[in-house]
Amino acid sequence: MCKSYDDAGLSRRHLMLGAGAALAAGAMAPRPAFAVDESPQNAISPDEALERLMQGNARYAANEREQRDCQERRTGLVEAQFPIAAILSCSDSRVAPELAFDQGQGDLFVVRLAGNFVSDDGLASLEYAVKFLRVPLLMVLGHTNCGAVAAAVKVVKDRAELPGHLPELIDSIKPAVIAAHGRHPSDLVAAAIEENVKVNVKRMQDDAPILSEALAAKKIATVGGIYDLATGKVSLI
Ligand SMILES: [Zn+2]
């Protein structure tokens, strides 16, 4: 049976007064919003992080994924997380970063939205991953046959119109489509998918001050990749 507040010698009034005092103290002496582990388990180089991802992708593509004890991992991750990479990927149900790179819980910090472009909110999440989780690698992961990029191509080439908030999403992908279109590729959708990854890697690199400073200090690296829906393989670009 659970103890009541009174059983524990604490009245509700005491608790409320205590909470008020704590809030007042907090207002006078602001504390950092997030705790930072000074010797995190993910303190590896960006190169090593990328190597782990690509080895995992090779296992996934060969259908030889590692066996993991999910309960043991859950228990070990209750108090903290130590992801080795932050990945901006498409929401597409066929592209799941944890599967594609054969990683377990706590290994990847993932931002997903259709078309894998850097939004302001997504950028803030990546900044959090770098600044407070000490993630050493950032990746933009596009994929073949991306419906969001194909839709943006239709809007640019055929002036197709989309309902709801979709035009806003397409607006974010359009610059990559227009840049790819200018090079007259034989496959515009494939070229735009690749350009979209490059544009968004650049956006990460230019983010000041958090990501650009971490890059300059060589604390992180950025990379782009394309996931092939047919083979499961990720090609770095
Ligand atoms: Zn997609």
Coordinates of C-alpha atoms in Angstrom, one line a residue, residues 34 109 111 118-132 207 210-211:
F34 CA 20.3 20.1 -19.3
F109 CA 19.3 10.4 -32.1
V111 CA 15.0 13.6 -36.5
V118 CA 16.4 20.9 -41.9
S119 CA 13.5 22.8 -40.3
D120 CA 14.1 25.2 -37.5
D121 CA 12.7 22.8 -34.9
G122 CA 14.8 20.0 -36.4
L123 CA 17.8 22.1 -36.2
A124 CA 17.2 22.8 -32.5
S125 CA 17.0 19.1 -31.9
L126 CA 20.3 18.6 -33.7
E127 CA 21.8 21.4 -31.7
Y128 CA 20.6 19.7 -28.5
A129 CA 22.2 16.4 -29.6
V130 CA 25.6 18.1 -30.2
K131 CA 25.6 20.5 -27.3
F132 CA 24.2 18.3 -24.6
D207 CA 24.2 26.7 -38.4
I210 CA 26.4 25.6 -32.0
L211 CA 27.0 23.3 -35.0

